[in-house]
Coordinates of C-alpha atoms and ligand atoms in Angstrom, one line a residue:
X16 CA 0.5 -89.6 25.9
X17 CA 0.5 -86.2 24.3
X18 CA -2.3 -84.9 22.2
X19 CA -0.8 -83.2 19.1
X20 CA -2.6 -81.1 16.5
X21 CA -0.8 -80.6 13.1
X22 CA -2.2 -77.8 10.9
X23 CA -1.5 -78.8 7.3
X24 CA -1.3 -82.2 5.6
X25 CA 1.5 -81.5 3.1
X26 CA 4.8 -83.4 3.2
X27 CA 5.9 -81.4 6.3
X28 CA 2.7 -82.2 8.3
X29 CA 2.7 -85.8 7.3
X30 CA 6.4 -86.4 8.0
X31 CA 5.9 -84.7 11.4
X32 CA 3.1 -87.2 12.2
X33 CA 5.2 -90.1 10.9
X34 CA 8.1 -89.4 13.4
X35 CA 5.8 -88.4 16.2
X36 CA 3.9 -91.6 15.9
X37 CA 6.9 -93.6 17.1
X38 CA 6.6 -92.0 20.6
X39 CA 3.0 -93.1 20.8
X40 CA 1.4 -89.7 20.7
X41 CA -2.2 -89.1 19.7
X42 CA -2.1 -87.1 16.5
X43 CA -4.7 -85.2 14.5
X44 CA -3.9 -83.5 11.2
X45 CA -6.2 -80.8 10.0
X46 CA -6.2 -79.7 6.4
X47 CA -8.7 -77.5 4.5
X48 CA -8.3 -79.4 1.2
X49 CA -8.9 -83.0 0.3
X50 CA -5.1 -83.5 0.4
X51 CA -4.9 -84.9 -3.1
X52 CA -3.1 -82.3 -5.2
X53 CA -1.3 -79.7 -3.1
X54 CA 2.3 -78.4 -3.4
X55 CA 3.7 -81.6 -2.1
X56 CA 2.3 -83.6 -5.0
X57 CA 3.1 -82.0 -8.4
X58 CA 6.7 -80.9 -7.6
X59 CA 9.8 -82.1 -9.4
X60 CA 10.5 -84.9 -6.9
X61 CA 14.1 -84.0 -6.2
X62 CA 16.0 -84.7 -3.0
X63 CA 18.6 -82.0 -3.3
X64 CA 21.7 -81.8 -1.1
X65 CA 23.0 -79.9 -4.1
X66 CA 20.7 -77.0 -3.1
X67 CA 22.8 -75.5 -0.4
X68 CA 22.4 -71.9 -1.7
X69 CA 19.2 -70.3 -0.2
X70 CA 16.7 -68.5 -2.5
X71 CA 17.8 -65.2 -0.8
X72 CA 21.2 -64.8 -2.6
X73 CA 23.1 -62.0 -4.4
X74 CA 21.9 -61.5 -7.9
X75 CA 18.4 -62.7 -7.4
X76 CA 17.0 -59.3 -6.6
X77 CA 18.7 -57.7 -9.7
X78 CA 17.6 -60.6 -11.9
X79 CA 14.0 -60.4 -10.5
X80 CA 13.8 -56.7 -11.5
X81 CA 15.1 -57.5 -15.0
X82 CA 12.6 -60.3 -15.4
X83 CA 9.6 -58.3 -14.1
X84 CA 8.3 -57.3 -17.5
X85 CA 8.9 -60.7 -19.1
X86 CA 5.7 -62.8 -18.8
X87 CA 7.6 -66.0 -19.6
X88 CA 10.5 -65.5 -17.1
X89 CA 11.4 -68.1 -14.5
X90 CA 11.3 -65.6 -11.5
X91 CA 8.7 -62.9 -11.0
X92 CA 7.4 -60.8 -8.2
X93 CA 3.9 -59.5 -8.8
X94 CA 3.9 -56.0 -7.4
X95 CA 1.0 -55.4 -5.1
X96 CA 0.1 -53.3 -2.1
X97 CA 0.2 -56.0 0.6
X98 CA 1.6 -55.5 4.1
X99 CA 2.9 -59.1 4.3
X100 CA 4.6 -58.9 0.9
X101 CA 6.3 -55.6 1.8
X102 CA 7.4 -57.1 5.2
X103 CA 8.7 -60.2 3.4
X104 CA 10.3 -58.2 0.5
X105 CA 12.3 -55.9 2.8
X106 CA 13.7 -58.8 4.8
X107 CA 14.4 -60.8 1.7
X108 CA 16.4 -58.0 0.1
X109 CA 18.4 -57.6 3.3
X110 CA 19.2 -61.3 3.4
X111 CA 20.2 -61.6 -0.2
X112 CA 24.0 -61.2 0.4
X113 CA 27.1 -63.3 0.1
X114 CA 27.6 -63.6 3.9
X115 CA 24.1 -65.1 4.3
X116 CA 24.8 -67.6 1.5
X117 CA 28.0 -68.6 3.2
X118 CA 26.5 -69.0 6.7
X119 CA 23.5 -71.0 5.3
X120 CA 25.5 -73.6 3.4
X121 CA 26.3 -75.8 6.3
X122 CA 22.9 -75.8 8.0
X123 CA 21.3 -76.5 4.5
X124 CA 23.8 -79.3 3.8
X125 CA 23.2 -80.9 7.2
X126 CA 19.4 -80.9 7.0
X127 CA 19.5 -82.1 3.4
X128 CA 21.9 -85.0 4.2
X129 CA 19.8 -86.0 7.3
X130 CA 16.7 -86.0 5.1
X131 CA 18.3 -88.0 2.4
X132 CA 19.4 -90.7 4.9
X133 CA 15.9 -90.8 6.3
X134 CA 14.4 -91.2 2.8
X135 CA 16.7 -94.2 2.3
X136 CA 15.5 -95.6 5.6
X137 CA 11.9 -95.1 4.6
X138 CA 12.5 -97.1 1.4
X139 CA 12.9 -100.2 3.7
X140 CA 9.7 -99.6 5.6
X141 CA 6.9 -102.0 4.5
X142 CA 4.2 -100.0 2.7
X143 CA 6.5 -97.5 1.1
X144 CA 7.4 -97.7 -2.6
X145 CA 7.7 -94.2 -4.0
X146 CA 10.2 -95.0 -6.9
X147 CA 13.1 -93.5 -5.0
X148 CA 16.2 -93.5 -7.2
X149 CA 19.8 -92.6 -6.3
X150 CA 20.9 -91.5 -9.8
X151 CA 22.1 -87.9 -9.1
X152 CA 21.1 -84.8 -11.1
X153 CA 22.5 -83.1 -14.1
X154 CA 22.6 -79.3 -14.0
X155 CA 22.9 -78.2 -17.6
X156 CA 24.4 -74.8 -18.6
X157 CA 24.5 -73.0 -21.9
X158 CA 26.3 -69.7 -21.3
X159 CA 30.0 -68.8 -20.5
X160 CA 28.8 -67.0 -17.4
X161 CA 27.1 -70.1 -16.1
X162 CA 30.1 -72.3 -17.1
X163 CA 32.1 -70.2 -14.7
X164 CA 29.4 -70.4 -12.0
X165 CA 29.3 -74.2 -12.5
X166 CA 33.1 -74.4 -11.8
X167 CA 32.6 -72.5 -8.6
X168 CA 29.6 -74.7 -7.6
X169 CA 31.7 -77.8 -8.0
X170 CA 34.5 -76.4 -5.9
X171 CA 32.1 -75.3 -3.1
X172 CA 30.2 -78.6 -3.2
X173 CA 33.5 -80.5 -2.8
X174 CA 34.5 -78.3 0.2
X175 CA 31.1 -79.2 1.7
X176 CA 31.8 -82.9 1.1
X177 CA 29.2 -83.3 -1.6
X178 CA 29.8 -85.4 -4.7
X179 CA 29.8 -83.0 -7.7
X180 CA 31.7 -83.2 -11.0
X181 CA 32.0 -80.8 -13.9
X182 CA 31.2 -82.5 -17.3
X183 CA 31.8 -81.3 -20.8
X184 CA 29.2 -81.7 -23.5
X185 CA 30.7 -85.0 -24.7
X186 CA 30.6 -86.5 -21.2
X187 CA 26.9 -85.4 -20.8
X188 CA 26.2 -87.1 -24.2
X189 CA 27.6 -90.3 -22.9
X190 CA 25.2 -90.1 -19.9
X191 CA 22.2 -89.1 -22.1
X192 CA 22.9 -90.9 -25.4
X193 CA 20.8 -90.2 -28.5
X194 CA 19.8 -86.7 -27.5
X195 CA 20.7 -83.5 -29.4
X196 CA 21.5 -81.0 -26.7
X197 CA 22.4 -77.4 -27.2
X198 CA 24.6 -77.0 -24.0
X199 CA 28.1 -76.2 -23.0
X200 CA 28.2 -78.8 -20.2
X201 CA 26.7 -79.8 -16.9
X202 CA 27.5 -80.3 -13.2
X203 CA 26.7 -83.8 -12.2
X204 CA 25.5 -83.8 -8.6
X205 CA 25.8 -87.4 -7.7
X206 CA 24.7 -86.5 -4.2
X207 CA 21.1 -86.0 -5.3
X208 CA 18.2 -88.4 -5.8
X209 CA 14.6 -88.3 -6.9
X210 CA 11.2 -90.0 -6.5
X211 CA 7.6 -89.9 -7.5
X212 CA 6.2 -87.5 -4.9
X213 CA 2.5 -88.3 -5.6
X214 CA 3.2 -91.9 -4.5
X215 CA 5.2 -90.9 -1.5
X216 CA 2.3 -88.8 -0.2
X217 CA -0.1 -91.7 -0.8
X218 CA 2.1 -94.1 1.0
X219 CA 2.6 -91.7 3.9
X220 CA -1.1 -91.1 4.4
X221 CA -1.8 -94.9 4.2
X222 CA 0.9 -95.6 6.8
X223 CA 0.1 -93.0 9.4
X224 CA -3.7 -93.5 9.2
X225 CA -3.3 -97.2 9.6
X226 CA -1.1 -96.5 12.6
X227 CA -3.7 -94.4 14.4
X228 CA -3.3 -90.8 13.1
X229 CA -6.6 -89.0 12.5
X230 CA -6.8 -86.8 9.4
X231 CA -9.6 -84.2 9.1
X232 CA -9.9 -82.9 5.6
X233 CA -12.0 -80.0 4.4
X234 CA -11.6 -78.1 7.7
X235 CA -9.9 -74.8 7.8
X236 CA -8.2 -73.5 10.9
X237 CA -9.7 -70.1 11.6
X238 CA -8.5 -69.2 15.1
X239 CA -6.8 -70.4 18.3
X240 CA -8.0 -71.1 21.8
X241 CA -5.4 -69.1 23.8
X242 CA -4.6 -68.8 27.4
X243 CA -1.6 -66.4 27.9
X244 CA 1.4 -68.4 26.9
X245 CA -0.4 -71.7 26.3
X246 CA -2.6 -72.4 23.2
X247 CA -5.2 -74.9 24.3
X248 CA -6.6 -75.7 20.9
X249 CA -7.9 -74.5 17.5
X250 CA -11.2 -73.6 16.0
X251 CA -12.0 -74.6 12.4
X252 CA -15.0 -73.7 10.3
X253 CA -16.9 -76.6 11.8
X254 CA -15.3 -77.8 15.1
X255 CA -13.0 -77.2 18.0
X256 CA -9.9 -79.4 18.8
X257 CA -7.9 -79.4 22.0
X258 CA -4.2 -80.3 22.0
X259 CA -1.1 -80.2 24.3
X260 CA 1.2 -79.3 21.4
X261 CA 0.3 -77.6 18.1
X262 CA 2.4 -77.8 14.9
X263 CA 1.9 -75.1 12.3
X264 CA 2.9 -76.8 8.9
X265 CA 0.5 -74.9 6.7
X266 CA 2.9 -74.4 3.8
X267 CA 2.6 -71.0 2.0
X268 CA -0.3 -70.1 4.4
X269 CA 1.8 -70.6 7.6
X270 CA 2.4 -66.9 7.9
X271 CA -1.3 -66.1 7.9
X272 CA -2.1 -69.0 10.3
X273 CA 0.7 -67.8 12.7
X274 CA -0.6 -64.3 12.5
X275 CA -3.6 -65.6 14.4
X276 CA -1.2 -65.9 17.4
X277 CA 0.4 -62.5 16.7
X278 CA 3.5 -64.2 15.5
X279 CA 5.7 -62.7 12.7
X280 CA 6.6 -65.6 10.4
X281 CA 7.3 -63.7 7.1
X282 CA 6.1 -65.9 4.2
X283 CA 4.9 -65.6 0.6
X284 CA 3.7 -68.2 -1.9
X285 CA 6.1 -68.9 -4.8
X286 CA 4.0 -70.4 -7.5
X287 CA 5.4 -73.0 -9.8
X288 CA 3.9 -75.1 -12.5
X289 CA 4.4 -78.6 -13.7
X290 CA 3.2 -80.9 -16.4
X291 CA 3.5 -84.7 -16.4
X292 CA 3.4 -86.7 -19.6
X293 CA 3.1 -90.4 -20.0
X294 CA 4.7 -92.2 -23.0
X295 CA 6.3 -89.1 -24.5
X296 CA 9.0 -90.2 -27.0
X297 CA 11.4 -87.8 -25.3
X298 CA 13.2 -89.6 -22.5
X299 CA 16.0 -88.8 -20.1
X300 CA 17.9 -91.2 -17.9
X301 CA 18.3 -88.9 -14.9
X302 CA 16.8 -85.6 -13.5
X303 CA 18.0 -82.5 -15.4
X304 CA 17.9 -78.9 -14.4
X305 CA 18.1 -76.3 -17.2
X306 CA 20.2 -73.8 -15.2
X307 CA 19.6 -70.5 -17.1
X308 CA 15.8 -71.3 -17.5
X309 CA 15.4 -72.7 -13.9
X310 CA 13.4 -75.6 -15.3
X311 CA 13.5 -79.1 -13.9
X312 CA 12.9 -82.3 -15.9
X313 CA 12.3 -85.5 -14.0
X314 CA 11.9 -89.1 -15.2
X315 CA 9.2 -90.3 -12.9
X316 CA 7.7 -93.7 -12.0
X317 CA 7.3 -96.1 -15.0
X318 CA 7.0 -94.1 -18.2
X319 CA 6.3 -90.6 -16.9
X320 CA 8.3 -87.4 -17.4
X321 CA 7.6 -84.2 -15.5
X322 CA 8.6 -80.7 -16.5
X323 CA 8.4 -78.0 -13.8
X324 CA 9.5 -74.5 -13.1
X325 CA 9.0 -70.8 -12.5
X326 CA 8.9 -69.0 -9.2
X327 CA 6.1 -66.5 -9.3
X328 CA 5.8 -64.6 -6.0
X329 CA 2.1 -63.7 -6.1
X330 CA -1.1 -63.9 -4.1
X331 CA -2.4 -67.4 -3.7
X332 CA -5.7 -66.2 -5.2
X333 CA -4.2 -65.0 -8.5
X334 CA -5.3 -67.2 -11.5
X335 CA -2.6 -69.3 -13.2
X336 CA -0.7 -67.7 -16.1
X337 CA -0.4 -69.9 -19.1
X338 CA 2.4 -67.8 -20.6
X339 CA 4.7 -69.0 -17.7
X340 CA 3.8 -72.6 -18.7
X341 CA 4.7 -71.7 -22.3
X342 CA 8.0 -70.3 -21.0
X343 CA 8.8 -73.7 -19.4
X344 CA 8.2 -75.6 -22.6
X345 CA 10.0 -73.0 -24.8
X346 CA 13.1 -73.3 -22.7
X347 CA 13.1 -77.1 -23.0
X348 CA 13.3 -76.6 -26.8
X349 CA 16.3 -74.3 -26.4
X350 CA 18.3 -77.1 -24.7
X351 CA 16.8 -80.0 -26.7
X352 CA 16.2 -78.4 -30.2
X353 CA 14.7 -81.6 -31.7
X354 CA 12.1 -82.1 -28.9
X355 CA 8.5 -81.2 -29.6
X356 CA 6.3 -81.1 -26.5
X357 CA 2.6 -80.6 -27.1
X358 CA 1.1 -77.7 -25.1
X359 CA -1.1 -79.6 -22.6
X360 CA -4.8 -79.2 -21.9
X361 CA -5.5 -76.7 -19.1
X362 CA -6.6 -79.4 -16.7
X363 CA -3.3 -81.2 -17.1
X364 CA -1.3 -78.2 -15.9
X365 CA -0.6 -78.4 -12.2
X366 CA 0.5 -75.5 -10.0
X367 CA 1.4 -75.2 -6.4
X368 CA 2.7 -72.5 -4.0
X369 CA 6.2 -73.0 -2.4
X370 CA 6.3 -71.7 1.1
X371 CA 9.0 -69.0 0.8
X372 CA 10.5 -67.7 4.0
X373 CA 12.2 -64.3 4.0
X374 CA 15.8 -65.6 4.0
X375 CA 15.4 -68.8 2.1
X376 CA 15.8 -71.0 5.2
X377 CA 13.0 -73.0 6.8
X378 CA 11.4 -72.1 10.1
X379 CA 11.7 -75.1 12.4
X380 CA 11.3 -74.8 16.2
X381 CA 9.3 -73.6 19.1
X382 CA 8.4 -69.9 19.3
X383 CA 9.3 -68.1 22.5
X384 CA 5.9 -66.4 22.9
X385 CA 4.1 -69.7 23.5
X386 CA 5.1 -72.9 25.3
X387 CA 3.4 -75.3 22.9
X388 CA 3.6 -74.0 19.4
X389 CA 6.1 -75.5 16.9
X390 CA 6.6 -74.0 13.5
X391 CA 7.6 -76.3 10.6
X392 CA 7.4 -74.4 7.4
X393 CA 9.1 -72.0 4.8
X394 CA 11.1 -74.7 2.9
X395 CA 10.6 -72.9 -0.5
X396 CA 12.0 -75.2 -3.2
X397 CA 13.3 -77.8 -0.7
X398 CA 10.1 -78.9 1.1
X399 CA 10.1 -82.4 -0.4
X400 CA 13.8 -82.8 0.1
X401 CA 13.6 -81.7 3.7
X402 CA 10.3 -83.4 4.7
X403 CA 11.6 -86.4 6.7
X404 CA 14.4 -84.3 8.5
X405 CA 11.8 -81.7 9.4
X406 CA 9.4 -84.3 10.7
X407 CA 12.2 -85.9 12.8
X408 CA 13.3 -82.6 14.2
X409 CA 9.7 -81.7 15.1
X410 CA 9.4 -85.0 17.0
X411 CA 12.6 -84.3 18.8
X412 CA 11.6 -80.8 19.7
X413 CA 8.2 -82.0 21.1
X414 CA 9.8 -84.9 23.0
X415 CA 12.4 -82.5 24.4
X416 CA 15.3 -84.6 23.0
X417 CA 18.6 -83.3 21.6
X418 CA 18.0 -82.6 17.9
X419 CA 19.8 -84.7 15.3
X420 CA 21.4 -81.5 13.8
X421 CA 22.0 -77.9 15.0
X422 CA 18.8 -76.0 14.2
X423 CA 19.8 -72.5 15.3
X424 CA 19.7 -71.2 11.7
X425 CA 16.0 -72.2 11.4
X426 CA 14.8 -70.4 14.6
X427 CA 11.3 -69.3 13.8
X428 CA 11.8 -66.2 16.1
X429 CA 14.6 -64.8 14.0
X430 CA 12.5 -62.0 12.5
X431 CA 10.8 -61.0 15.7
Ligands
LIG23 C1 7.0 -76.6 -9.5 C2 7.5 -77.0 -8.2 C3 8.6 -77.9 -8.1 C4 9.1 -78.3 -6.9 N1 10.1 -79.2 -6.9 C5 10.7 -79.6 -5.7 C6 11.6 -80.6 -5.6 O1 12.0 -81.2 -6.6 N2 12.2 -80.9 -4.4 C7 11.8 -80.3 -3.3 O2 12.4 -80.6 -2.2 N3 10.8 -79.4 -3.3 C8 10.2 -79.0 -4.5 N4 9.2 -78.1 -4.5 C9 8.8 -77.4 -3.2 C10 7.9 -78.4 -2.4 O3 6.9 -78.9 -3.2 C11 7.3 -77.6 -1.2 O4 8.4 -76.9 -0.5 C12 6.6 -78.5 -0.3 O5 5.6 -79.2 -1.0 C13 6.0 -77.7 0.8 O6 5.3 -78.6 1.7 P1 4.5 -78.1 2.9 O7 4.0 -79.3 3.6 O8 5.2 -77.1 3.7 O9 3.3 -77.3 2.3 P2 1.9 -77.9 1.4 O10 2.3 -79.1 0.7 O11 1.5 -76.7 0.7 O12 1.0 -78.3 2.6 C14 0.4 -77.3 3.4 C15 -1.0 -77.7 3.7 O13 -1.6 -76.8 4.7 C16 -2.9 -76.7 4.4 N5 -3.4 -75.4 5.0 C17 -3.1 -74.2 4.8 N6 -3.7 -73.3 5.6 C18 -4.6 -74.0 6.3 C19 -5.6 -73.7 7.3 N7 -5.8 -72.5 7.7 N8 -6.3 -74.8 7.9 C20 -6.0 -76.1 7.5 N9 -5.1 -76.4 6.6 C21 -4.4 -75.4 6.0 C22 -3.0 -76.6 2.9 O14 -4.3 -77.0 2.4 C23 -1.9 -77.6 2.5 O15 -2.4 -78.9 2.2 C24 8.6 -77.7 -5.7 C25 7.5 -76.8 -5.8 C26 7.0 -76.5 -7.0 C27 5.8 -75.6 -7.0

């Protein structure tokens, strides 16, 4: 039996534990929070094979500079003198090109489709009921430029074997009857699905703990117990833990944690906000992305609807910016002119930090410097989608089995 320590109890850490459990390992998850409200909870709940374009793509850098002075914009990089931000930024700019987008599409498609299949399997496991729905996603567009982009996306999706259709406004109206929409059309990504992530996290925790996984909350990993190429354990603010294998799944903080082992895992936090309303008269039948505004709307569990958006590359210590929340709600009004959404109380506004790698692809695999360190992080806006696949891959890596898909593109050593 192998003793495994997992640093981080978000969707990636929990999924890793879930798949490792099957091989009968002894597993301890360590998280510095109470694991009730992190990035894996308040997200939009999408499982997104449609997202085969990595964050580092042409246009994003130019667009980022344009939006820098707009306090309500969907993408923003807070300028600051930080060595890790500069390290990340230089690599991000270098990766944001057409060739990178092309070579990333197949690895992203494959890991997404694997994960979607695993979610469907999970729905049949007793104890899991996370409102998973296979209804697809509507990607609305309002401008001619985006109408053209939508055509290209449908074509590329089809080439990748993904189910996507271009819809005109009347066709969208048939799918979302009774709504006044100021749009030109939408791409209907039938390949996508969605869920209520808060419930998934609850179900996962209940399942793994009742099957023997130990979870230590309120403990922060501060340093490692090293012996040349082997890491024997970790030291937290209160205790020491010894393990044969250590998985770093610390989300946006994985770069900092890995730096304790002198590893270069470029990472920044991409803050996003969401608001969940119950019994709002405004209802949609399926998830909707407002393409130009980069806002996601999700019908969730019973009567809930969640609005989420913005990508604010900032320090994880920066206080939340209410103007960005206003930006999300203002953009809903642009697409749905009749809809009035009350600005929520401050304590109803959720935010979380997406773990953004420097090229928009996750880091999954062993590092060459140590025999027993696995990195599982950097999934940016796809962490929920890719949770089960990442967990399964982590278990295959630790068990020294052939991996379900090719993971070369996710090599955590790629920036060393
Ligand atoms: C607004 C918004 C909408 C999103 N929508 C979607 C979506 O629809 N679909 C999708 O796929 N993804 C979505 N995402 C992204 C997704 O939520 C993240 O990619 C995912 O939650 C990351 O999971 P994780 O386990 O890597 O990190 P986290 O969930 O952040 O977990 C990492 C854990 O590590 C712990 N930790 C960190 N440092 C230490 C330490 N030193 N010691 C101990 N513990 C530590 C933290 O406390 C944390 O609990 C969205 C994100 C946002 C913000």
